[in-house]
């Protein structure tokens, strides 16, 4: 490619340089003299090194080598400017080209530089600034101090991503000499190669592998997220030496923020993530040496004549032990972790987290929620050093991340022995590995974020041996260790619990308080009334059935200021209102938390005549006899801070607004919260960051996932989603819903409340809808087995009266606009996608899957709006989609929940994450701006001032930037639609319909436009999206090509986003061209906060 479009030339500078020519000065160039200052035109060749295949976060080779703009500058030997040129609209995707007729002046020993893509990427260094530098007669020394910092310092999550790349290169000859001799005829006598443009970024790839052995069988790792800390916030244009910093550093995780990024690949044989980082070259805080792990060194154990660490490399993550000798709440903890001892204070490092599972040598299942810390640097093995690199001092002391370098870190997980060793003795095999390890000799229940139930048993023998319990939540972690001494009175265990009720050792304090989210009913202690209609016999709840939730008053969790009692409260049951409504239970039922449960069970297990232990269906004193327990798991929503308040009931009316707003932000999209019932011996590592427990029962609850940005200070309300569908796909059904509430496109809760009958004598009973057989959690009874009642199973009869009330419906069926927003924010909720490719894509074939909403299409509950999830965002009515749905008449659905909104506010919808404002750009065009800074950074992309690269609906480039503008006073081309979709898609740079600085929107940007500014669209125009269809080469689309040709990409017309068919049959049954001619709503990214 040749450049002939010179955008800026300084006339003032040209005159001053031409005047200098009359001085007739000469510059020496080694063997001859060159007359200096003669105006010449020079051809400058440039090239960009290729990269490799794209991922969701990293760009493909075309994008990494694309040059949108160029700035070239030359300096005389004395450091003054010899010439410069600024070139816009280059748009070279080939990675090589020529700047023709570059204006400069003759002279020896000149230095020539090229800058690519100033202002088009993440940095603040713009073309205007470079031109101003040249016009202001800057010097070479000044040029070497030019700096580019992040445009958006608040968007830490996107500051490791790129849409285009700032590059820098200097002309050198084959021998590496940068002093160039420019002759008076415009030739460069000692120049023979192109200027190599280097990206100022490094590309970082992490590959995660697992390695099984005899002690770690069937090992799997399920990745959750990664974080990058000490992200350099800027870089010099000209490469500098070590230990420089101007713009500071950013962290994804610190005391004030926690931003997580998703893995790019999660399959077992393809686990990886990639990101970009500006160069960061720092010296270690302390230097590692081999003498440290040799005899007499500080990491040498004389008793075993071995080092206390595996190798020097492991010490890179070692941190100071601080606060030793304090009293910690975690058994086994001796100190806390401080700063890194050897790694530099601002050395970049990665934390990645996931769940490691395997079977140990005893065939027990081991579950480890682990996190790994890896400092970056030019470490690692090569052909020269082989496998000994981890003890080579030059390598283990290197923490550099250099520009234009692709680093690949391969991490092989071989088990959790390092965690176990860290817990069980003081020898650290691998600092930087942390986690909670559970050896499951019982059940591990994986629970979603909504209310749930679990039926399980414990044997008398397990209880008599002593059971401890442990928690790990966003607020607290700790273990309550069993101690038989706590139950003794005069050396014996009393028969009556009341004599121990005030014993403080059996209670818990505020420092270990976040365990009340699971409550328990012992089936044998819950007596039911007979209910002929439901087929329920009088008597205790059978061991193979779920107990019904008795109402929150059955649990005594203390008050806001006082701790919960040691053995539970007085219990409660709803008594009913007459002979026809006697209530579900015949007497009070006590509901326990885990501390109360284990205290109570231990006392009962010591009674030979206890009635709660059964063997073969009969009461038994045997150690093999078991007690059946129904666990009720609360939704993963906090209405009080457990570090400040002991307890607040779930139907509290006076929840402080600050708690409603602040607490959801602390827990969404976070870690699973865990409660373990475990055997004696559970304890923590000396640093308190890892735990080891032999569990007989574990409750692991996933968080609510939301695409809202919890770190946005201005957002107070939101909504979130569950992550899995326990019932599977269901019929839509044709229920006769009430009309006491409106049916809307955007408020799913208001829509769902219509399942409650409106008649004064009518009521909907929980026991009529939900199945309570032990193997039927989440299943619905006949007559209610459809999407409309499915979300009722995610809720709970909180007051225990068996009647569904509005304030008990917290989880509801999503509306059509909410399903659409789930697509826009999909990358922020990878565990809750509407279309799970791992389920529906196999080889070169996909299964279509449609998702039903709670919004009526034509006023009927039997025909709601649905999303065509395989296409991402396309939508229509159920009746029209059923023939194309992979499961026919059965549809997927999604239950969601409001956050930060009181339950009494039925008509209130959460705040919109997208806001619209009016603006003008330099007064040239009338614009409206859509801002989505309240959308998670995972669902946004980095800034670009150029055209979008080619993208499909599921690619990184099909995300919005945090703020973009649309021209509202013109539709382009202004003369009308004459060009087909595929022409613009394939050749936007050549056939661009938009004014300079604007471009064609991608699919998600257009969705935001037609949902937020619908007045910009009319029904008789096809509107272009620069997004193709990712599954166009998959069956059934390929096998249906004889009906409609290729399904190439997306357009919007007549109020519907649709998938274009390249062909269509005419009235004679012949396939004819069908690609639409389109017009464009032109957009641009808006830089700055």
CSV table of N, CA and C in Angstrom, one decimal, residues 478-615:
chain,number,residue,atom,x,y,z
A,478,UNK,N,-14.6,-19.0,58.4
A,478,UNK,CA,-14.2,-19.5,59.7
A,478,UNK,C,-14.8,-20.9,59.9
A,479,UNK,N,-14.3,-21.5,61.0
A,479,UNK,CA,-14.7,-22.9,61.4
A,479,UNK,C,-15.1,-22.9,62.9
A,480,UNK,N,-16.2,-23.5,63.1
A,480,UNK,CA,-16.6,-23.8,64.5
A,480,UNK,C,-16.3,-25.2,64.8
A,481,UNK,N,-15.3,-25.5,65.6
A,481,UNK,CA,-14.7,-26.8,65.8
A,481,UNK,C,-15.5,-27.5,66.9
A,482,UNK,N,-15.8,-28.7,66.7
A,482,UNK,CA,-16.5,-29.5,67.8
A,482,UNK,C,-15.6,-29.7,68.9
A,483,UNK,N,-16.1,-29.6,70.1
A,483,UNK,CA,-15.4,-29.8,71.4
A,483,UNK,C,-16.3,-30.4,72.4
A,484,UNK,N,-16.1,-31.7,72.7
A,484,UNK,CA,-17.0,-32.4,73.6
A,484,UNK,C,-17.1,-31.8,75.0
A,485,UNK,N,-16.0,-31.1,75.4
A,485,UNK,CA,-16.0,-30.5,76.7
A,485,UNK,C,-17.1,-29.5,76.9
A,486,UNK,N,-17.5,-28.9,75.7
A,486,UNK,CA,-18.6,-27.8,75.8
A,486,UNK,C,-19.9,-28.4,76.2
A,487,UNK,N,-20.1,-29.7,76.1
A,487,UNK,CA,-21.4,-30.3,76.4
A,487,UNK,C,-21.5,-30.9,77.8
A,488,UNK,N,-20.4,-30.9,78.5
A,488,UNK,CA,-20.4,-31.6,79.8
A,488,UNK,C,-20.8,-30.7,81.0
A,489,UNK,N,-21.6,-31.4,81.8
A,489,UNK,CA,-22.0,-30.8,83.1
A,489,UNK,C,-21.6,-31.8,84.2
A,490,UNK,N,-20.7,-31.4,85.0
A,490,UNK,CA,-20.1,-32.4,86.0
A,490,UNK,C,-19.6,-33.6,85.4
A,491,UNK,N,-19.0,-33.5,84.3
A,491,UNK,CA,-18.4,-34.6,83.6
A,491,UNK,C,-19.3,-35.5,82.8
A,492,UNK,N,-20.6,-35.1,82.7
A,492,UNK,CA,-21.5,-35.9,82.0
A,492,UNK,C,-22.3,-35.0,81.0
A,493,UNK,N,-22.9,-35.6,80.0
A,493,UNK,CA,-23.8,-34.9,79.1
A,493,UNK,C,-25.2,-35.0,79.6
A,494,UNK,N,-25.8,-33.8,79.9
A,494,UNK,CA,-27.1,-33.8,80.5
A,494,UNK,C,-28.2,-34.3,79.5
A,495,UNK,N,-29.3,-34.7,80.0
A,495,UNK,CA,-30.4,-35.2,79.2
A,495,UNK,C,-31.2,-34.0,78.6
A,496,UNK,N,-31.1,-32.9,79.3
A,496,UNK,CA,-32.0,-31.7,78.9
A,496,UNK,C,-31.1,-30.6,78.4
A,497,UNK,N,-31.5,-30.1,77.2
A,497,UNK,CA,-30.7,-29.1,76.5
A,497,UNK,C,-30.8,-27.8,77.3
A,498,UNK,N,-31.8,-27.6,78.1
A,498,UNK,CA,-32.0,-26.3,78.7
A,498,UNK,C,-30.9,-26.0,79.7
A,499,UNK,N,-30.2,-27.0,80.2
A,499,UNK,CA,-29.1,-26.8,81.2
A,499,UNK,C,-27.9,-26.2,80.5
A,500,UNK,N,-27.9,-26.3,79.1
A,500,UNK,CA,-26.7,-25.8,78.4
A,500,UNK,C,-27.1,-24.6,77.5
A,501,UNK,N,-28.3,-24.1,77.6
A,501,UNK,CA,-28.8,-23.1,76.7
A,501,UNK,C,-28.0,-21.8,76.8
A,502,UNK,N,-27.5,-21.5,78.0
A,502,UNK,CA,-26.7,-20.2,78.2
A,502,UNK,C,-25.2,-20.4,78.1
A,503,UNK,N,-24.8,-21.5,77.7
A,503,UNK,CA,-23.3,-21.8,77.6
A,503,UNK,C,-22.8,-21.1,76.3
A,504,UNK,N,-22.0,-20.1,76.6
A,504,UNK,CA,-21.5,-19.2,75.5
A,504,UNK,C,-20.6,-20.0,74.5
A,505,UNK,N,-19.9,-21.0,74.9
A,505,UNK,CA,-19.1,-21.8,74.1
A,505,UNK,C,-19.9,-22.5,73.0
A,506,UNK,N,-21.2,-22.7,73.2
A,506,UNK,CA,-22.0,-23.3,72.2
A,506,UNK,C,-22.7,-22.3,71.2
A,507,UNK,N,-22.4,-21.1,71.5
A,507,UNK,CA,-23.0,-20.0,70.6
A,507,UNK,C,-21.9,-19.5,69.7
A,508,UNK,N,-22.2,-18.5,68.9
A,508,UNK,CA,-21.2,-17.9,68.0
A,508,UNK,C,-21.3,-16.4,68.2
A,509,UNK,N,-20.2,-15.7,68.0
A,509,UNK,CA,-20.2,-14.2,68.0
A,509,UNK,C,-20.3,-13.6,66.7
A,510,UNK,N,-20.3,-12.3,66.6
A,510,UNK,CA,-20.5,-11.6,65.4
A,510,UNK,C,-19.3,-11.8,64.4
A,511,UNK,N,-18.2,-12.3,64.8
A,511,UNK,CA,-17.1,-12.6,63.9
A,511,UNK,C,-17.3,-13.8,63.1
A,512,UNK,N,-18.2,-14.7,63.5
A,512,UNK,CA,-18.5,-15.9,62.8
A,512,UNK,C,-20.0,-16.0,62.7
A,513,UNK,N,-20.6,-15.2,61.9
A,513,UNK,CA,-22.1,-15.0,62.0
A,513,UNK,C,-22.8,-15.2,60.6
A,514,UNK,N,-22.1,-15.3,59.5
A,514,UNK,CA,-22.7,-15.5,58.2
A,514,UNK,C,-23.0,-16.9,57.9
A,515,UNK,N,-23.7,-17.6,58.7
A,515,UNK,CA,-24.1,-19.0,58.5
A,515,UNK,C,-25.6,-19.2,58.5
A,516,UNK,N,-26.4,-18.2,58.7
A,516,UNK,CA,-27.8,-18.3,58.9
A,516,UNK,C,-28.6,-18.4,57.6
A,517,UNK,N,-27.9,-18.5,56.5
A,517,UNK,CA,-28.5,-18.6,55.2
A,517,UNK,C,-28.9,-20.0,54.8
A,518,UNK,N,-28.6,-20.9,55.7
A,518,UNK,CA,-29.2,-22.3,55.6
A,518,UNK,C,-29.8,-22.6,56.9
A,519,UNK,N,-31.1,-23.0,56.8
A,519,UNK,CA,-31.8,-23.5,58.0
A,519,UNK,C,-32.4,-24.9,57.8
A,520,UNK,N,-32.6,-25.5,58.9
A,520,UNK,CA,-32.9,-27.0,58.8
A,520,UNK,C,-34.2,-27.3,59.6
A,521,UNK,N,-34.9,-28.3,59.1
A,521,UNK,CA,-36.0,-28.9,59.8
A,521,UNK,C,-35.7,-30.4,59.9
A,522,UNK,N,-35.8,-31.0,61.1
A,522,UNK,CA,-35.7,-32.4,61.2
A,522,UNK,C,-37.0,-33.0,60.9
A,523,UNK,N,-37.1,-33.9,59.9
A,523,UNK,CA,-38.3,-34.4,59.4
A,523,UNK,C,-39.1,-35.1,60.5
A,524,UNK,N,-38.5,-35.8,61.4
A,524,UNK,CA,-39.2,-36.5,62.5
A,524,UNK,C,-39.7,-35.6,63.5
A,525,UNK,N,-39.4,-34.3,63.5
A,525,UNK,CA,-39.9,-33.4,64.5
A,525,UNK,C,-41.0,-32.5,63.9
A,526,UNK,N,-41.4,-32.8,62.6
A,526,UNK,CA,-42.4,-31.9,61.9
A,526,UNK,C,-43.7,-32.7,61.7
A,527,UNK,N,-44.7,-32.5,62.4
A,527,UNK,CA,-46.0,-33.2,62.3
A,527,UNK,C,-47.0,-32.4,61.4
A,528,UNK,N,-47.5,-33.1,60.4
A,528,UNK,CA,-48.4,-32.5,59.5
A,528,UNK,C,-49.9,-32.9,59.8
A,529,UNK,N,-50.8,-32.0,59.3
A,529,UNK,CA,-52.2,-32.2,59.3
A,529,UNK,C,-52.5,-33.1,58.1
A,530,UNK,N,-53.6,-33.8,58.1
A,530,UNK,CA,-54.1,-34.6,57.0
A,530,UNK,C,-54.6,-33.6,56.0
A,531,UNK,N,-54.3,-33.8,54.7
A,531,UNK,CA,-54.9,-33.0,53.6
A,531,UNK,C,-55.3,-33.9,52.5
A,532,UNK,N,-56.6,-34.1,52.4
A,532,UNK,CA,-57.1,-35.1,51.4
A,532,UNK,C,-56.8,-34.6,50.0
A,533,UNK,N,-57.0,-33.4,49.8
A,533,UNK,CA,-56.8,-32.9,48.4
A,533,UNK,C,-55.4,-33.1,47.9
A,534,UNK,N,-54.4,-32.9,48.8
A,534,UNK,CA,-53.0,-33.1,48.4
A,534,UNK,C,-52.5,-34.5,48.6
A,535,UNK,N,-53.3,-35.4,49.2
A,535,UNK,CA,-52.9,-36.7,49.5
A,535,UNK,C,-51.9,-36.8,50.6
A,536,UNK,N,-52.0,-36.0,51.6
A,536,UNK,CA,-51.1,-35.9,52.7
A,536,UNK,C,-51.7,-36.6,53.9
A,537,UNK,N,-51.0,-37.6,54.5
A,537,UNK,CA,-51.5,-38.2,55.7
A,537,UNK,C,-51.0,-37.5,56.9
A,538,UNK,N,-51.7,-37.6,58.0
A,538,UNK,CA,-51.3,-36.9,59.3
A,538,UNK,C,-50.1,-37.7,59.8
A,539,UNK,N,-49.3,-36.9,60.5
A,539,UNK,CA,-48.1,-37.5,61.1
A,539,UNK,C,-46.8,-36.8,60.7
A,540,UNK,N,-45.7,-37.3,61.1
A,540,UNK,CA,-44.4,-36.7,60.8
A,540,UNK,C,-44.1,-36.8,59.3
A,541,UNK,N,-43.2,-35.9,58.9
A,541,UNK,CA,-42.8,-35.9,57.5
A,541,UNK,C,-42.0,-37.2,57.2
A,542,UNK,N,-42.3,-38.0,56.2
A,542,UNK,CA,-41.5,-39.2,55.9
A,542,UNK,C,-40.1,-38.8,55.6
A,543,UNK,N,-39.2,-39.8,55.8
A,543,UNK,CA,-37.7,-39.5,55.6
A,543,UNK,C,-37.4,-39.3,54.2
A,544,UNK,N,-38.2,-39.7,53.2
A,544,UNK,CA,-37.9,-39.6,51.8
A,544,UNK,C,-38.7,-38.4,51.1
A,545,UNK,N,-39.2,-37.5,51.9
A,545,UNK,CA,-39.9,-36.3,51.4
A,545,UNK,C,-39.3,-35.1,52.0
A,546,UNK,N,-39.4,-34.0,51.2
A,546,UNK,CA,-39.1,-32.7,51.7
A,546,UNK,C,-40.1,-32.2,52.8
A,547,UNK,N,-39.6,-31.7,53.9
A,547,UNK,CA,-40.5,-31.0,54.8
A,547,UNK,C,-40.9,-29.7,54.1
A,548,UNK,N,-42.1,-29.2,54.4
A,548,UNK,CA,-42.5,-27.9,53.9
A,548,UNK,C,-41.9,-26.8,54.8
A,549,UNK,N,-41.5,-25.7,54.2
A,549,UNK,CA,-41.0,-24.6,55.0
A,549,UNK,C,-42.1,-24.1,55.9
A,550,UNK,N,-41.8,-24.1,57.2
A,550,UNK,CA,-42.9,-23.8,58.2
A,550,UNK,C,-43.1,-22.3,58.4
A,551,UNK,N,-42.4,-21.4,57.8
A,551,UNK,CA,-42.5,-20.0,58.0
A,551,UNK,C,-41.2,-19.5,58.8
A,552,UNK,N,-40.8,-18.3,58.5
A,552,UNK,CA,-39.6,-17.8,59.0
A,552,UNK,C,-39.6,-17.6,60.5
A,553,UNK,N,-40.8,-17.5,61.1
A,553,UNK,CA,-40.9,-17.4,62.6
A,553,UNK,C,-40.6,-18.7,63.3
A,554,UNK,N,-40.4,-19.8,62.6
A,554,UNK,CA,-40.0,-21.0,63.2
A,554,UNK,C,-38.5,-21.0,63.6
A,555,UNK,N,-37.8,-20.0,63.1
A,555,UNK,CA,-36.3,-20.0,63.3
A,555,UNK,C,-36.1,-18.8,64.2
A,556,UNK,N,-35.3,-19.0,65.3
A,556,UNK,CA,-34.8,-17.9,66.2
A,556,UNK,C,-33.3,-17.7,65.9
A,557,UNK,N,-33.1,-16.6,65.1
A,557,UNK,CA,-31.7,-16.2,64.8
A,557,UNK,C,-31.2,-15.1,65.7
A,558,UNK,N,-31.9,-14.8,66.7
A,558,UNK,CA,-31.5,-13.7,67.6
A,558,UNK,C,-32.1,-12.5,67.1
A,559,UNK,N,-31.6,-11.3,67.5
A,559,UNK,CA,-32.0,-10.0,67.0
A,559,UNK,C,-30.9,-9.3,66.3
A,560,UNK,N,-31.1,-8.1,66.0
A,560,UNK,CA,-30.0,-7.3,65.3
A,560,UNK,C,-28.8,-7.2,66.3
A,561,UNK,N,-29.1,-7.1,67.6
A,561,UNK,CA,-28.1,-6.9,68.5
A,561,UNK,C,-27.7,-8.1,69.4
A,562,UNK,N,-28.4,-9.2,69.3
A,562,UNK,CA,-28.1,-10.3,70.2
A,562,UNK,C,-27.9,-11.6,69.3
A,563,UNK,N,-27.1,-12.5,69.8
A,563,UNK,CA,-26.7,-13.7,69.1
A,563,UNK,C,-27.9,-14.7,69.1
A,564,UNK,N,-27.8,-15.6,68.2
A,564,UNK,CA,-28.8,-16.7,68.2
A,564,UNK,C,-28.6,-17.7,69.4
A,565,UNK,N,-29.7,-18.2,69.9
A,565,UNK,CA,-29.6,-19.2,71.0
A,565,UNK,C,-28.8,-20.5,70.5
A,566,UNK,N,-28.3,-21.2,71.4
A,566,UNK,CA,-27.5,-22.4,71.1
A,566,UNK,C,-28.3,-23.5,70.5
A,567,UNK,N,-29.5,-23.7,70.9
A,567,UNK,CA,-30.3,-24.9,70.5
A,567,UNK,C,-31.6,-24.6,69.8
A,568,UNK,N,-31.8,-23.4,69.3
A,568,UNK,CA,-33.0,-23.1,68.5
A,568,UNK,C,-34.0,-22.5,69.5
A,569,UNK,N,-35.1,-22.0,68.8
A,569,UNK,CA,-36.2,-21.3,69.6
A,569,UNK,C,-37.3,-22.2,69.9
A,570,UNK,N,-38.5,-21.6,70.0
A,570,UNK,CA,-39.7,-22.3,70.4
A,570,UNK,C,-40.5,-22.9,69.2
A,571,UNK,N,-40.1,-22.5,68.0
A,571,UNK,CA,-40.8,-23.0,66.9
A,571,UNK,C,-42.0,-22.2,66.5
A,572,UNK,N,-42.7,-22.7,65.4
A,572,UNK,CA,-43.9,-21.9,64.9
A,572,UNK,C,-44.6,-22.8,64.0
A,573,UNK,N,-45.9,-22.7,63.9
A,573,UNK,CA,-46.7,-23.2,62.8
A,573,UNK,C,-47.9,-22.3,62.5
A,574,UNK,N,-48.3,-22.3,61.3
A,574,UNK,CA,-49.5,-21.5,60.9
A,574,UNK,C,-50.7,-22.3,61.2
A,575,UNK,N,-51.6,-21.8,62.1
A,575,UNK,CA,-52.7,-22.6,62.6
A,575,UNK,C,-53.9,-22.6,61.7
A,576,UNK,N,-54.0,-21.8,60.7
A,576,UNK,CA,-55.1,-21.8,59.8
A,576,UNK,C,-56.3,-21.0,60.3
A,577,UNK,N,-57.4,-21.0,59.6
A,577,UNK,CA,-58.5,-20.1,59.9
A,577,UNK,C,-59.8,-20.8,60.0
A,578,UNK,N,-59.8,-22.1,60.1
A,578,UNK,CA,-61.1,-22.9,60.3
A,578,UNK,C,-60.9,-24.3,59.8
A,579,UNK,N,-62.0,-25.0,59.8
A,579,UNK,CA,-61.9,-26.5,59.4
A,579,UNK,C,-61.5,-26.7,58.0
A,580,UNK,N,-61.7,-25.7,57.1
A,580,UNK,CA,-61.3,-26.0,55.7
A,580,UNK,C,-59.8,-25.5,55.5
A,581,UNK,N,-59.2,-24.8,56.5
A,581,UNK,CA,-57.9,-24.3,56.3
A,581,UNK,C,-57.2,-24.5,57.6
A,582,UNK,N,-56.7,-25.7,57.9
A,582,UNK,CA,-56.1,-26.0,59.2
A,582,UNK,C,-54.7,-25.7,59.3
A,583,UNK,N,-54.1,-25.3,58.2
A,583,UNK,CA,-52.6,-25.1,58.1
A,583,UNK,C,-52.0,-26.4,57.8
A,584,UNK,N,-50.7,-26.3,57.4
A,584,UNK,CA,-50.0,-27.5,56.9
A,584,UNK,C,-49.5,-28.4,58.1
A,585,UNK,N,-49.0,-27.7,59.1
A,585,UNK,CA,-48.5,-28.5,60.3
A,585,UNK,C,-49.5,-28.4,61.4
A,586,UNK,N,-49.5,-29.5,62.2
A,586,UNK,CA,-50.4,-29.6,63.4
A,586,UNK,C,-49.9,-29.0,64.7
A,587,UNK,N,-48.6,-28.8,64.7
A,587,UNK,CA,-48.0,-28.2,65.9
A,587,UNK,C,-46.7,-27.5,65.5
A,588,UNK,N,-46.2,-26.7,66.5
A,588,UNK,CA,-45.0,-25.9,66.2
A,588,UNK,C,-43.8,-26.8,65.7
A,589,UNK,N,-43.1,-26.2,64.7
A,589,UNK,CA,-42.0,-26.8,64.2
A,589,UNK,C,-40.8,-25.9,64.4
A,590,UNK,N,-39.7,-26.5,64.9
A,590,UNK,CA,-38.5,-25.8,65.2
A,590,UNK,C,-37.6,-25.8,64.0
A,591,UNK,N,-37.1,-24.7,63.5
A,591,UNK,CA,-36.2,-24.6,62.4
A,591,UNK,C,-34.8,-24.1,63.0
A,592,UNK,N,-33.7,-24.8,62.6
A,592,UNK,CA,-32.4,-24.6,63.2
A,592,UNK,C,-31.5,-24.0,62.2
A,593,UNK,N,-30.5,-23.2,62.7
A,593,UNK,CA,-29.3,-23.0,61.8
A,593,UNK,C,-28.3,-24.1,62.1
A,594,UNK,N,-27.2,-24.1,61.4
A,594,UNK,CA,-26.2,-25.2,61.4
A,594,UNK,C,-25.6,-25.4,62.8
A,595,UNK,N,-25.4,-24.3,63.5
A,595,UNK,CA,-24.8,-24.4,64.8
A,595,UNK,C,-25.8,-25.0,65.8
A,596,UNK,N,-27.1,-24.5,65.7
A,596,UNK,CA,-28.1,-25.1,66.6
A,596,UNK,C,-28.4,-26.5,66.2
A,597,UNK,N,-28.4,-26.8,64.9
A,597,UNK,CA,-28.6,-28.2,64.5
A,597,UNK,C,-27.6,-29.2,65.1
A,598,UNK,N,-26.3,-28.9,64.9
A,598,UNK,CA,-25.3,-29.8,65.4
A,598,UNK,C,-25.3,-29.9,66.9
A,599,UNK,N,-25.6,-28.8,67.6
A,599,UNK,CA,-25.7,-28.9,69.1
A,599,UNK,C,-26.9,-29.8,69.4
A,600,UNK,N,-28.0,-29.6,68.8
A,600,UNK,CA,-29.2,-30.4,69.1
A,600,UNK,C,-29.0,-31.9,68.8
A,601,UNK,N,-28.4,-32.1,67.6
A,601,UNK,CA,-28.2,-33.5,67.2
A,601,UNK,C,-27.3,-34.2,68.1
A,602,UNK,N,-26.3,-33.6,68.6
A,602,UNK,CA,-25.3,-34.2,69.5
A,602,UNK,C,-26.0,-34.6,70.8
A,603,UNK,N,-26.9,-33.8,71.3
A,603,UNK,CA,-27.6,-34.1,72.5
A,603,UNK,C,-28.5,-35.3,72.2
A,604,UNK,N,-29.2,-35.3,71.1
A,604,UNK,CA,-30.1,-36.3,70.7
A,604,UNK,C,-29.4,-37.7,70.5
A,605,UNK,N,-28.2,-37.6,69.9
A,605,UNK,CA,-27.5,-38.8,69.6
A,605,UNK,C,-27.0,-39.5,70.9
A,606,UNK,N,-26.9,-38.7,72.0
A,606,UNK,CA,-26.5,-39.3,73.2
A,606,UNK,C,-27.7,-39.9,74.0
A,607,UNK,N,-28.9,-39.8,73.5
A,607,UNK,CA,-30.1,-40.4,74.1
A,607,UNK,C,-30.4,-41.7,73.4
A,608,UNK,N,-30.4,-42.8,74.2
A,608,UNK,CA,-30.7,-44.1,73.6
A,608,UNK,C,-32.1,-44.2,73.1
A,609,UNK,N,-33.0,-43.4,73.6
A,609,UNK,CA,-34.4,-43.4,73.2
A,609,UNK,C,-34.9,-42.3,72.3
A,610,UNK,N,-33.9,-41.7,71.6
A,610,UNK,CA,-34.3,-40.6,70.7
A,610,UNK,C,-35.1,-41.1,69.6
A,611,UNK,N,-36.2,-40.4,69.2
A,611,UNK,CA,-37.1,-40.8,68.2
A,611,UNK,C,-36.8,-40.3,66.8
A,612,UNK,N,-35.7,-39.6,66.7
A,612,UNK,CA,-35.4,-39.0,65.3
A,612,UNK,C,-34.5,-39.9,64.5
A,613,UNK,N,-33.9,-40.9,65.1
A,613,UNK,CA,-33.0,-41.8,64.3
A,613,UNK,C,-33.7,-43.0,63.9
A,614,UNK,N,-33.6,-43.3,62.6
A,614,UNK,CA,-34.3,-44.4,62.0
A,614,UNK,C,-33.3,-45.4,61.2
A,615,UNK,N,-33.7,-46.6,61.3
A,615,UNK,CA,-32.9,-47.7,60.5
A,615,UNK,C,-34.0,-48.6,59.9
